[in-house]
Tab-separated table of C-alpha atoms in Angstrom:
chain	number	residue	atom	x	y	z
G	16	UNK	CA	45.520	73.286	156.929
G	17	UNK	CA	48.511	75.193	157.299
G	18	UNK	CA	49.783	76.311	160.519
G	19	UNK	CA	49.672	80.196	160.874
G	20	UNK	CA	52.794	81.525	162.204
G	21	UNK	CA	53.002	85.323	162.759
G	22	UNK	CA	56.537	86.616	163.134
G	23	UNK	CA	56.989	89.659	165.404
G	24	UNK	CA	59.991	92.005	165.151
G	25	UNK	CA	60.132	94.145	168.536
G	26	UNK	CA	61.568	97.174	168.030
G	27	UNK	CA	61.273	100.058	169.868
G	28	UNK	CA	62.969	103.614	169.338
G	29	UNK	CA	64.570	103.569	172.911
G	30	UNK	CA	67.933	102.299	173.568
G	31	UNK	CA	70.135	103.135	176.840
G	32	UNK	CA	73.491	101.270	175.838
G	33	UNK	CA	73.329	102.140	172.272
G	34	UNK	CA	71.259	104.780	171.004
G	35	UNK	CA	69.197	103.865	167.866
G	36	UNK	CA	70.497	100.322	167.795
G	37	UNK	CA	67.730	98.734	166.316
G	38	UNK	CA	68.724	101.060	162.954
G	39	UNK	CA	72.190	101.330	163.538
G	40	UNK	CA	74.367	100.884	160.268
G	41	UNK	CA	75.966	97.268	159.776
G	42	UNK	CA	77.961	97.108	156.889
G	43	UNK	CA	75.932	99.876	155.418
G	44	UNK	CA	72.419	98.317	156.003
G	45	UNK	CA	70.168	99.202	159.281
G	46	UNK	CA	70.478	96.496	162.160
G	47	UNK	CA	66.777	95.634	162.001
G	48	UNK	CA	66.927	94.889	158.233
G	49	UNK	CA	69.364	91.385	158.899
G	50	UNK	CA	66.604	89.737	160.841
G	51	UNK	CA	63.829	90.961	158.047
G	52	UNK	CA	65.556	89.257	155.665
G	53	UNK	CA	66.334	86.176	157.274
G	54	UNK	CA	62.389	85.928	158.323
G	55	UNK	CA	61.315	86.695	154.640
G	56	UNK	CA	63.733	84.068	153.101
G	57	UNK	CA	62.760	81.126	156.011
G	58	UNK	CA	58.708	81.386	153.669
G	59	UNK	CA	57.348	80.247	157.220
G	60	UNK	CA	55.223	83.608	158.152
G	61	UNK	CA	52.140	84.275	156.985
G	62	UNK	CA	52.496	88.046	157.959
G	63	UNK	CA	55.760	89.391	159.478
G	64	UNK	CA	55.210	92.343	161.547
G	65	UNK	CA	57.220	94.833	163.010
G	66	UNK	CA	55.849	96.165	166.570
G	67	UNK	CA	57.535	99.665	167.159
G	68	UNK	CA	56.596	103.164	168.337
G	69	UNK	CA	58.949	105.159	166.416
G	70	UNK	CA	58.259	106.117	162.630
G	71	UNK	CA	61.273	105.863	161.500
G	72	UNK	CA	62.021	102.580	162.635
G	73	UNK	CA	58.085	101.962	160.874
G	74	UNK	CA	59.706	103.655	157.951
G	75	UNK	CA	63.292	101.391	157.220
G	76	UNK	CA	61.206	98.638	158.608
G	77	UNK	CA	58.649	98.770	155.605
G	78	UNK	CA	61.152	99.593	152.922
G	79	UNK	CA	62.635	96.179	153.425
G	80	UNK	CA	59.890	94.266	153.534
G	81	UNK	CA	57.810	93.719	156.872
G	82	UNK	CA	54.587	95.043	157.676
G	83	UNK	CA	53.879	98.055	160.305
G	84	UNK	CA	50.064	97.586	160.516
G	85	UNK	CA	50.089	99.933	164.031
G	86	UNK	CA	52.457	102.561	166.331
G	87	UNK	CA	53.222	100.375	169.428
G	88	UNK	CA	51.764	102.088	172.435
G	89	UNK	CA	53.656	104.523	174.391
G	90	UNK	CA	53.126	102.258	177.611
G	91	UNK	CA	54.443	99.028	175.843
G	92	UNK	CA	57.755	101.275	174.611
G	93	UNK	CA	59.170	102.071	178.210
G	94	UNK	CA	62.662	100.748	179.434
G	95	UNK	CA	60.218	98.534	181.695
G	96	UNK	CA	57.790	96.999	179.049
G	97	UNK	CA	58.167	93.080	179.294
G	98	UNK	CA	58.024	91.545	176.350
G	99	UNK	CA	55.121	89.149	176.548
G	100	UNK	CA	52.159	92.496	176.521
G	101	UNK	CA	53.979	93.449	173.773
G	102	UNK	CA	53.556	90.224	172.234
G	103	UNK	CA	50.426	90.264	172.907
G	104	UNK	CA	48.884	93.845	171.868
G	105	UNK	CA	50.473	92.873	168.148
G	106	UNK	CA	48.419	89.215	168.455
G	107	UNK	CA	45.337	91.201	169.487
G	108	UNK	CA	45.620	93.335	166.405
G	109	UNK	CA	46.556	90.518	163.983
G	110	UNK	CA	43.864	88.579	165.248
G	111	UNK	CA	41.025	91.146	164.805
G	112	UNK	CA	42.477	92.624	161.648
G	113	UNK	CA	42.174	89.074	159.900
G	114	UNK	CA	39.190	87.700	162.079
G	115	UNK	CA	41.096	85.085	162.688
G	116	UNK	CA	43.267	83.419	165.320
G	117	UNK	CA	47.185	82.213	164.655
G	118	UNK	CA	48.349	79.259	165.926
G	119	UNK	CA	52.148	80.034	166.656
G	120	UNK	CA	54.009	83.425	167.249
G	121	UNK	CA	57.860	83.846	166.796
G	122	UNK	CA	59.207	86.679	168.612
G	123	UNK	CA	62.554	87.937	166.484
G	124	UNK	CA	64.525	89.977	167.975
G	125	UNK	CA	66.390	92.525	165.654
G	126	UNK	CA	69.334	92.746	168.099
G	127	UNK	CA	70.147	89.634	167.195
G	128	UNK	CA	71.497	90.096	163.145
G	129	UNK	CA	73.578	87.109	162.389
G	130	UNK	CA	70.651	84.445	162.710
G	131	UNK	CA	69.855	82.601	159.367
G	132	UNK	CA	66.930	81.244	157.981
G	133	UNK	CA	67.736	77.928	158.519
G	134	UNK	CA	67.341	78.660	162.436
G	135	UNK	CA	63.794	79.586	162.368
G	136	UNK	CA	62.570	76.693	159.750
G	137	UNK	CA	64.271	74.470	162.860
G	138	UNK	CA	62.147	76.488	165.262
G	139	UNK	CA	59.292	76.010	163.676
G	140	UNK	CA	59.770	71.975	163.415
G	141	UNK	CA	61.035	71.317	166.767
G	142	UNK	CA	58.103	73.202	168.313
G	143	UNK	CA	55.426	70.896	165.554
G	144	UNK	CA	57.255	67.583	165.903
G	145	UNK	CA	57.460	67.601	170.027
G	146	UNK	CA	54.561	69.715	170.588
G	147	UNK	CA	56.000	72.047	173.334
G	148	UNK	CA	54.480	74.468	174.506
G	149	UNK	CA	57.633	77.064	173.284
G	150	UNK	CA	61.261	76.620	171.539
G	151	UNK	CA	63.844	78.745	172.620
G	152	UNK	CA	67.678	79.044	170.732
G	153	UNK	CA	70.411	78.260	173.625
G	154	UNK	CA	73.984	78.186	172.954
G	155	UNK	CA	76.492	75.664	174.668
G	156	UNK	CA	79.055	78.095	176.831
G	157	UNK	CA	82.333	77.296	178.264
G	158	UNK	CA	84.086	80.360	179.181
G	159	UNK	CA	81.140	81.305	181.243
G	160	UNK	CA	80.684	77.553	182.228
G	161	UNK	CA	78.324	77.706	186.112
G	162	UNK	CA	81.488	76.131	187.321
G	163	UNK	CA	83.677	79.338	186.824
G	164	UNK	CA	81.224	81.339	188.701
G	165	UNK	CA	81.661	82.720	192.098
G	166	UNK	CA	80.644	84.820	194.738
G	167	UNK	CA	82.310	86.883	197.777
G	168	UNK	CA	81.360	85.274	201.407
G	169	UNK	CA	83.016	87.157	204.480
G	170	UNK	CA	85.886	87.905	202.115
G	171	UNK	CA	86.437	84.540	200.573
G	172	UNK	CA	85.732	83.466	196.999
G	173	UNK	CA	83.313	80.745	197.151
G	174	UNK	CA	81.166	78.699	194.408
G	175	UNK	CA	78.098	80.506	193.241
G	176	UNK	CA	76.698	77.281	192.501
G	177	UNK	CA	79.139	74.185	191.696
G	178	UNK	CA	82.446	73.580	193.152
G	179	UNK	CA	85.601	73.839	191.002
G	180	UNK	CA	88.225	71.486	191.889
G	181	UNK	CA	91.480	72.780	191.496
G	182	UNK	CA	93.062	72.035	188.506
G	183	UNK	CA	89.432	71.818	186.735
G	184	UNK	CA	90.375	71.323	182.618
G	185	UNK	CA	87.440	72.901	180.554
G	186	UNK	CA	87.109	69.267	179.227
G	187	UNK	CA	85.638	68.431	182.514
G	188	UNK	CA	82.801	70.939	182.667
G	189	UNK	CA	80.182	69.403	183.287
G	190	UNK	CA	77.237	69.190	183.231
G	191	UNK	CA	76.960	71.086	179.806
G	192	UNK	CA	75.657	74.750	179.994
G	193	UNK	CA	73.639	76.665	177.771
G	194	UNK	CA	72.326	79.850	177.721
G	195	UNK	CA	69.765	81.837	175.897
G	196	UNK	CA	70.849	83.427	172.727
G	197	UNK	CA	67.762	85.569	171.801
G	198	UNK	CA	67.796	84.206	168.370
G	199	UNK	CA	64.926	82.112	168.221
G	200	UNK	CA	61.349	82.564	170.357
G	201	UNK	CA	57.995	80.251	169.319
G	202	UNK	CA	55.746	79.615	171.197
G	203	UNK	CA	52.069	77.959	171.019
G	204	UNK	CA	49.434	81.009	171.091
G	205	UNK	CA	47.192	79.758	173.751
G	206	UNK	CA	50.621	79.878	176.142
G	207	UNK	CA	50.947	84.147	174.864
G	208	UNK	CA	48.178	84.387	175.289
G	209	UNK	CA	46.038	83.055	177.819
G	210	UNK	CA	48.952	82.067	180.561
G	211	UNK	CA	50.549	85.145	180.021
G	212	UNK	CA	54.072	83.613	178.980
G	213	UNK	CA	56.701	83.220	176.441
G	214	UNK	CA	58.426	79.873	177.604
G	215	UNK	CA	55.123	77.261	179.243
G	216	UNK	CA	55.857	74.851	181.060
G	217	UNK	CA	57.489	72.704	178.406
G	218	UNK	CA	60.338	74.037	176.575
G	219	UNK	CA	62.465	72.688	174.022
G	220	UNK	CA	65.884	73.810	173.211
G	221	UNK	CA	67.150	74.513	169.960
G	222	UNK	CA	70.681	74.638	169.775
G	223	UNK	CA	72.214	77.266	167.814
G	224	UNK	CA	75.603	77.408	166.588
G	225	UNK	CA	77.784	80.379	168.887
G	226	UNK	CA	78.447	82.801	165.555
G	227	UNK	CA	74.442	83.100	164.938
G	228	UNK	CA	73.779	83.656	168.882
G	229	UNK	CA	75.543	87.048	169.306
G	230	UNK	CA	73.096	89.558	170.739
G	231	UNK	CA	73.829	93.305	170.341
G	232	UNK	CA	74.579	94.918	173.929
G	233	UNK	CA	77.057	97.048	173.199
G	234	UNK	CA	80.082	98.589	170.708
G	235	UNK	CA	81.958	94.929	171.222
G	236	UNK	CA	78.979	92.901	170.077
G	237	UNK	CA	78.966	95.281	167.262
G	238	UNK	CA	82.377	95.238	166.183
G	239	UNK	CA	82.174	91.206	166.180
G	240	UNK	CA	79.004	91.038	164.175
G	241	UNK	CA	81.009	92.933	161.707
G	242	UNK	CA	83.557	90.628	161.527
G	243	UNK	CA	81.237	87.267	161.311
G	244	UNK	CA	79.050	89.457	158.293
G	245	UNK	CA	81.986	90.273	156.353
G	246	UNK	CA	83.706	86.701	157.203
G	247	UNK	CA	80.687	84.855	155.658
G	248	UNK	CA	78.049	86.271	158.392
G	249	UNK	CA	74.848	83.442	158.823
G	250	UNK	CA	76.217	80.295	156.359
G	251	UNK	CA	75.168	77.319	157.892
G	252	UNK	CA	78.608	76.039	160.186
């Protein structure tokens, strides 16, 4: 039997850095509407949802495809929600709407436009062929390699957590770093559910390429995203 994957798109109408982002215009199409598409053309959901409490997020949302079966509690909307009740509350509803239980849920996050299709088929593999308990996307950095960071001690720079030698060449970095990109979320239901987390205690990384990881924090992430859309936007690299 088919595994039943439920995609969730968490959107709420709140925004502090950029008000309305999840329905800001891109290129002439709402923000949220990107990640829609890419869900609806990986064929891996067998309902993609769209958890919100704002109508007319429920509104674009719908016209381009996903489903808005409820109004997202007022509780679950607030700047200090966490992410895995809201997970949770749409399972809950899913679950007893259909009488039946899913097996994985992918959390997609709208703010995060430029990931393809291709990325969430992979999630969906990794996360069946190893049998971890979640996937997450991760992105290799350099620039903002550990080794480059620092703190202030008694008024001298000192490593925050590895020492660079001087003369360091980025070459040299190393261990590799990666860091979340927000692109890609599975994880097993029994983990959402009944442990109360996103990540288990066995995740595997997928590793995204750095023009489908950019997340949407503020008017720079924005102008970028442009750029990448209109430059090609989510081919495979």
């Amino acid at each position: 039997m088919k595994e039943r994957i439920l995609g969730i798109i968490p959107a709420r109408g709140g925004s502090k850095g950029i008000p309305r982002k999840n329905i800001l215009p891109i290129l002439g199409k709402p923000l949220i509407c990107y990640t829609i598409e890419s869900a609806l053309k990986s064929g891996v959901f067998f309902r993609l949802i769209c958890s919100t409490d704002d109508k007319e997020i429920a509104r674009i949302a719908k016209k381009h495809g996903a489903e808005v079966p409820f109004l997202r509690p007022k509780s679950l909307a607030r700047d200090d929600a966490s992410m895995v009740p809201v997970l949770q509350h749409a399972v809950n509803f899913i679950e007893k709407q259909e009488g039946r239980r899913v097996d994985f849920v992918f959390c997609l996050q709208p703010t995060n436009p430029l990931r393809a299709p291709e990325d969430i088929i992979s999630g969906v593999r990794k996360i069946k062929r190893t049998g971890a308990d979640s996937v997450i996307g991760v992105v290799k950095v350099d620039s903002d390699h550990p080794i480059l960071m620092k703190k202030i001690v008694n008024s001298r720079l000192m490593p925050y957590i590895l020492e660079e030698k001087e003369g360091t060449r980025r070459q040299d970095y190393k261990p590799y770093a990666y860091k979340r990109s927000g692109s890609v979320y599975i994880v097993k239901r029994d983990i959402l559910m009944e442990k109360d987390s996103l990540w288990g205690d066995y995740t595997s990384p997928l590793i995204l390429p750095k023009k489908r990881s950019i997340g949407i924090d503020d008017r720079t992430d924005l102008l970028l995203t442009e750029l990448i859309l209109k430059q090609g936007g989510r081919k495979k690299s």
